[in-house]
CSV table of C-alpha atoms in Angstrom, one decimal:
chain,number,residue,atom,x,y,z
A,177,MET,CA,-45.6,3.0,4.2
A,178,VAL,CA,-44.4,2.5,0.6
A,179,ALA,CA,-45.4,3.8,-3.0
A,180,THR,CA,-44.1,4.3,-6.4
A,181,THR,CA,-42.6,7.3,-7.1
A,182,GLY,CA,-43.3,9.1,-10.6
A,183,THR,CA,-40.0,7.7,-11.9
A,184,GLY,CA,-41.2,4.0,-11.1
A,185,THR,CA,-39.0,3.5,-8.1
A,186,THR,CA,-40.3,2.8,-4.5
A,187,ARG,CA,-40.5,5.3,-1.9
A,188,VAL,CA,-40.4,4.4,1.6
A,189,ALA,CA,-42.1,6.9,4.2
A,190,ALA,CA,-39.5,8.4,6.7
A,191,ASP,CA,-41.7,7.5,9.5
A,192,SER,CA,-42.1,4.0,8.9
A,193,TRP,CA,-39.8,1.3,10.3
A,194,GLN,CA,-39.0,0.4,7.0
A,195,GLY,CA,-37.9,4.1,6.9
A,196,TYR,CA,-36.1,3.7,10.2
A,197,VAL,CA,-34.0,0.6,8.8
A,198,LEU,CA,-33.2,2.3,5.6
A,199,LEU,CA,-31.9,5.3,7.2
A,200,LEU,CA,-29.8,3.3,9.5
A,201,THR,CA,-28.3,1.1,6.8
A,202,ARG,CA,-27.4,4.4,4.8
A,203,LEU,CA,-25.8,6.1,7.8
A,204,LEU,CA,-23.7,3.0,8.7
A,205,LEU,CA,-22.7,2.5,5.1
A,206,GLY,CA,-21.7,6.2,4.6
A,207,TRP,CA,-19.6,6.1,7.8
A,208,TRP,CA,-18.0,2.9,6.6
A,209,MET,CA,-17.2,4.4,3.4
A,210,LEU,CA,-16.1,7.9,5.0
A,211,HIS,CA,-13.7,6.4,7.5
A,212,ALA,CA,-12.1,4.4,4.8
A,213,GLY,CA,-11.3,7.6,2.7
A,214,LEU,CA,-10.4,9.6,5.6
A,215,GLU,CA,-7.7,6.9,7.0
A,216,LYS,CA,-6.2,7.0,3.9
A,217,PHE,CA,-5.6,10.8,4.6
A,218,ALA,CA,-4.4,10.1,8.0
A,219,TYR,CA,-0.9,11.2,7.0
A,220,LEU,CA,-2.1,14.8,7.0
A,221,TRP,CA,-2.6,14.9,10.7
A,222,ASP,CA,-0.6,12.0,11.9
A,223,ALA,CA,2.9,11.8,11.5
A,224,GLY,CA,3.4,8.1,11.6
A,225,ALA,CA,0.9,7.5,8.9
A,226,ARG,CA,1.8,7.3,5.2
A,227,PRO,CA,-0.1,8.3,2.3
A,228,PHE,CA,-2.2,6.0,0.5
A,229,ALA,CA,-0.2,3.9,-2.3
A,230,ALA,CA,-2.4,1.6,-4.2
A,231,SER,CA,0.4,0.0,-5.9
A,232,GLN,CA,0.7,-2.5,-3.3
A,233,TRP,CA,-2.8,-3.5,-3.6
A,234,LEU,CA,-3.0,-3.4,-7.4
A,235,LEU,CA,0.5,-5.5,-7.9
A,236,ALA,CA,0.3,-8.1,-4.8
A,237,GLY,CA,-3.4,-7.7,-3.3
A,238,THR,CA,-5.2,-9.0,-6.7
A,239,THR,CA,-3.5,-12.1,-7.2
A,240,ALA,CA,-6.8,-13.8,-6.0
A,241,ALA,CA,-9.0,-12.2,-8.6
A,242,PRO,CA,-9.9,-13.9,-12.0
A,243,GLY,CA,-7.0,-13.4,-14.2
A,244,TRP,CA,-8.3,-11.0,-16.7
A,245,LEU,CA,-8.8,-8.5,-14.1
A,246,HIS,CA,-5.7,-9.1,-12.1
A,247,GLY,CA,-4.0,-8.7,-15.5
A,248,PHE,CA,-5.7,-5.5,-15.9
A,249,LEU,CA,-5.0,-4.0,-12.6
A,250,ALA,CA,-1.6,-5.0,-12.6
A,251,TRP,CA,-1.3,-3.4,-15.8
A,252,VAL,CA,-2.9,-0.2,-14.0
A,253,GLY,CA,0.0,-0.6,-11.2
A,254,HIS,CA,2.8,-0.6,-13.9
A,255,THR,CA,1.4,2.5,-15.9
A,256,PRO,CA,2.7,5.4,-13.8
A,257,LEU,CA,-0.3,8.1,-15.3
A,258,LEU,CA,-3.1,5.2,-14.2
A,259,LEU,CA,-1.3,4.7,-10.6
A,260,ALA,CA,-1.1,8.2,-9.9
A,261,PHE,CA,-4.7,8.4,-10.8
A,262,THR,CA,-5.7,5.7,-8.7
A,263,ASN,CA,-3.9,6.9,-5.5
A,264,VAL,CA,-5.9,9.8,-5.7
A,265,ALA,CA,-9.3,8.3,-6.9
A,266,ILE,CA,-9.6,6.1,-4.4
A,267,PRO,CA,-9.3,8.1,-1.0
A,268,VAL,CA,-11.3,10.8,-2.6
A,269,GLY,CA,-13.8,8.9,-4.1
A,270,GLU,CA,-14.2,7.0,-0.8
A,271,VAL,CA,-14.5,10.5,1.1
A,272,LEU,CA,-17.4,12.0,-1.5
A,273,ILE,CA,-19.5,8.8,-1.6
A,274,GLY,CA,-19.0,8.3,2.2
A,275,LEU,CA,-20.3,12.2,2.6
A,276,GLY,CA,-23.0,11.8,0.0
A,277,VAL,CA,-24.5,8.5,1.4
A,278,LEU,CA,-24.0,9.8,5.3
A,279,LEU,CA,-25.8,13.1,4.2
A,280,GLY,CA,-28.2,11.5,2.1
A,281,ALA,CA,-26.8,14.4,-0.9
A,282,PHE,CA,-26.9,12.8,-4.6
A,283,THR,CA,-27.6,9.4,-2.7
A,284,ARG,CA,-28.0,7.4,-6.1
A,285,LEU,CA,-25.1,8.7,-7.7
A,286,ALA,CA,-22.8,8.2,-4.6
A,287,SER,CA,-24.3,4.8,-4.1
A,288,PHE,CA,-23.8,3.7,-7.6
A,289,CYS,CA,-19.9,4.4,-7.6
A,290,GLY,CA,-19.8,3.1,-4.1
A,291,ALA,CA,-21.1,-0.2,-5.6
A,292,PHE,CA,-18.9,-0.2,-8.4
A,293,LEU,CA,-15.8,0.6,-6.0
A,294,ALA,CA,-16.8,-2.4,-3.6
A,295,ALA,CA,-17.3,-4.5,-6.8
A,296,ILE,CA,-13.8,-3.8,-8.0
A,297,PHE,CA,-12.7,-4.4,-4.1
A,298,TYR,CA,-14.8,-7.7,-4.0
A,299,LEU,CA,-13.5,-9.0,-7.2
A,300,SER,CA,-10.1,-8.3,-6.8
A,301,SER,CA,-9.8,-10.8,-3.8
A,302,VAL,CA,-12.6,-13.0,-4.5
A,303,GLY,CA,-10.6,-16.1,-4.3
A,304,PHE,CA,-9.7,-15.6,-0.7
A,305,ALA,CA,-12.9,-16.0,0.4
A,306,GLY,CA,-14.0,-19.9,0.3
A,307,THR,CA,-17.8,-18.8,0.2
A,308,TYR,CA,-17.1,-16.1,-2.5
A,309,VAL,CA,-19.4,-13.9,-0.3
A,310,THR,CA,-17.5,-11.3,1.5
A,311,GLY,CA,-18.4,-7.6,3.0
A,312,GLU,CA,-17.5,-6.3,-0.2
A,313,LEU,CA,-20.2,-8.1,-1.9
A,314,LEU,CA,-22.6,-7.4,0.7
A,315,ARG,CA,-21.6,-3.8,0.4
A,316,VAL,CA,-22.7,-4.1,-3.2
A,317,VAL,CA,-25.9,-5.3,-1.9
A,318,LEU,CA,-26.8,-2.7,0.6
A,319,PHE,CA,-25.9,0.0,-2.2
A,320,ALA,CA,-28.1,-1.4,-4.3
A,321,GLN,CA,-31.1,-1.1,-1.6
A,322,LEU,CA,-30.2,2.5,-1.1
A,323,ILE,CA,-30.5,2.9,-4.7
A,324,VAL,CA,-33.7,1.1,-5.2
A,325,PHE,CA,-35.6,2.3,-2.2
A,326,GLY,CA,-34.4,6.0,-2.6
A,327,ALA,CA,-32.5,6.1,0.6
A,328,GLY,CA,-31.6,9.7,0.1
A,329,ARG,CA,-35.3,11.0,0.6
A,330,ILE,CA,-35.4,9.8,4.1
A,331,ARG,CA,-34.1,12.6,6.7
A,332,GLY,CA,-31.5,13.3,3.8
A,333,VAL,CA,-30.6,16.5,1.6
A,334,ASP,CA,-32.2,14.9,-1.4
A,335,ALA,CA,-35.6,15.6,0.0
A,336,LEU,CA,-34.5,19.1,0.0
A,337,LEU,CA,-32.8,19.3,-3.2
A,338,GLU,CA,-35.6,17.3,-5.2
A,339,ARG,CA,-37.9,21.0,-4.1
A,340,THR,CA,-35.6,23.4,-5.3
A,341,ALA,CA,-36.3,25.0,-8.9
A,342,LEU,CA,-33.0,23.5,-10.5
A,343,VAL,CA,-34.3,19.9,-10.0
A,344,GLU,CA,-38.1,20.6,-11.0
A,345,HIS,CA,-36.8,22.2,-14.2
A,346,ARG,CA,-34.3,19.2,-14.8
A,347,PRO,CA,-36.3,15.9,-13.6
A,348,TRP,CA,-33.6,13.9,-14.9
A,349,LEU,CA,-31.5,14.8,-12.0
A,350,ARG,CA,-33.9,13.0,-9.6
A,351,ALA,CA,-32.4,9.7,-11.3
A,352,LEU,CA,-29.2,10.9,-9.4
A,353,LEU,CA,-30.7,12.1,-6.1
A,354,GLY,CA,-32.9,10.2,-3.8
B,1384,MET,CA,-44.7,-1.2,-5.6
B,1385,THR,CA,-41.8,-1.3,-8.4
B,1386,ARG,CA,-43.1,-2.2,-12.0
B,1387,HIS,CA,-41.3,-5.5,-13.2
B,1388,THR,CA,-44.1,-6.3,-15.5
B,1389,ARG,CA,-42.3,-6.6,-18.9
B,1390,PRO,CA,-41.0,-10.0,-19.4
B,1391,LEU,CA,-37.5,-8.4,-20.4
B,1392,ASP,CA,-37.1,-7.3,-17.3
B,1393,ARG,CA,-37.9,-10.2,-15.1
B,1394,LEU,CA,-35.4,-12.0,-17.7
B,1395,VAL,CA,-32.7,-9.5,-17.4
B,1396,MET,CA,-33.2,-9.1,-13.2
B,1397,TRP,CA,-33.4,-13.1,-13.1
B,1398,LEU,CA,-30.3,-13.3,-15.4
B,1399,GLY,CA,-28.2,-11.0,-13.3
B,1400,GLY,CA,-29.0,-12.5,-9.9
B,1401,ALA,CA,-28.7,-16.1,-11.1
B,1402,LEU,CA,-25.1,-15.5,-12.3
B,1403,VAL,CA,-24.1,-14.0,-8.9
B,1404,LEU,CA,-25.9,-17.1,-7.2
B,1405,LEU,CA,-24.1,-19.4,-9.6
B,1406,GLY,CA,-20.8,-18.0,-9.1
B,1407,THR,CA,-21.1,-18.0,-5.2
B,1408,ALA,CA,-23.8,-20.4,-3.7
B,1409,GLY,CA,-24.0,-22.5,-7.0
B,1410,LEU,CA,-20.9,-23.6,-7.5
B,1411,GLY,CA,-19.8,-23.3,-3.9
B,1412,LEU,CA,-22.4,-26.0,-3.0
B,1413,VAL,CA,-21.0,-28.1,-5.9
B,1414,GLY,CA,-17.2,-27.7,-4.7
B,1415,THR,CA,-18.1,-28.4,-1.3
B,1416,PHE,CA,-18.9,-32.1,-2.4
B,1417,VAL,CA,-16.7,-32.7,-5.1
B,1418,GLY,CA,-13.5,-30.7,-4.1
B,1419,GLU,CA,-11.3,-28.2,-6.1
B,1420,ARG,CA,-11.9,-28.7,-10.0
B,1421,ALA,CA,-10.3,-26.5,-12.5
B,1422,TRP,CA,-14.3,-25.3,-13.7
B,1423,LEU,CA,-14.5,-24.3,-9.9
B,1424,SER,CA,-11.4,-22.0,-10.3
B,1425,VAL,CA,-11.6,-18.5,-9.2
B,1426,ASP,CA,-11.5,-17.8,-13.1
B,1427,VAL,CA,-14.6,-19.2,-13.6
B,1428,ARG,CA,-16.7,-18.3,-10.5
B,1429,GLY,CA,-15.5,-14.9,-10.1
B,1430,THR,CA,-16.2,-14.5,-14.0
B,1431,LEU,CA,-19.9,-15.6,-13.3
B,1432,VAL,CA,-20.5,-13.1,-10.7
B,1433,ALA,CA,-18.8,-10.1,-12.5
B,1434,LEU,CA,-20.9,-10.7,-15.6
B,1435,GLY,CA,-24.0,-11.0,-13.3
B,1436,LEU,CA,-22.9,-7.7,-11.5
B,1437,VAL,CA,-22.5,-6.0,-14.6
B,1438,VAL,CA,-26.0,-7.4,-16.1
B,1439,LEU,CA,-27.6,-5.8,-12.7
B,1440,ALA,CA,-25.6,-2.4,-13.4
B,1441,CYS,CA,-26.4,-1.7,-16.9
B,1442,TYR,CA,-30.3,-2.8,-15.8
B,1443,ALA,CA,-30.1,-0.3,-13.1
B,1444,VAL,CA,-28.6,2.5,-15.8
B,1445,TYR,CA,-31.6,1.4,-18.5
B,1446,ARG,CA,-34.4,1.4,-15.6
B,1447,PHE,CA,-33.4,4.9,-14.9
B,1448,VAL,CA,-33.3,6.2,-18.2
B,1449,ALA,CA,-36.5,4.5,-19.1
B,1450,ASP,CA,-38.2,5.7,-16.5
B,1451,GLU,CA,-37.1,9.2,-17.0
B,1452,ARG,CA,-38.5,9.1,-20.3
B,1453,THR,CA,-41.5,7.9,-19.3
B,1454,SER,CA,-42.1,10.2,-16.6
B,1455,THR,CA,-41.1,13.2,-19.0
B,1456,ARG,CA,-43.7,12.0,-21.7
B,1457,ARG,CA,-46.5,11.9,-18.9
């Protein structure tokens, strides 16, 4: 069912029940991220939708964050270049992370970026939740599970990528796959 | 399954997890009984969770670098 890979991480067999649960987790999480990204591009096909604007979130939506983080995010919101970057990076990042996780391509890299993004979202509004446990924090934990169990190798593109000559000759790439 | 035999590995994993749990469940439980206090503010609890996540993220990066070196040497 489970074994240790060459890089010291756990590998779950695709046809085990752990494998199916892991695959389900990966597909749901991938869709969650992909949808979050796609809906920010809805203005491209829906005349009623507006382009994503991070300024509202950065300036007014982060007041429940720890002071140092709110200060930093508000500074980003007031800096035109960084604001323009954020307006693009969040939707594009969510789409790429969602696609990577959904397809199981560069799963570890996508999951690490997803966990980072989810952690920022979580911390930016952590004070709103009385328990301090929110869907965003659980998303961080789920991404961590995809990373440690090598979820991309289960019916994912990474299983194929790992067998290519490119990866065979550059073993460090395995840290980003799987 | 995964190797966590080195004491430093276990220490870092425990530290990261403990900071996250302290900021969420630990101080949350205290706050349930003692009510709002300055030392239970979002600045304190949020920062503890953030520190825990940073520790775990750094550990994840370290693990993959260290494991890759080990597997390359084999």
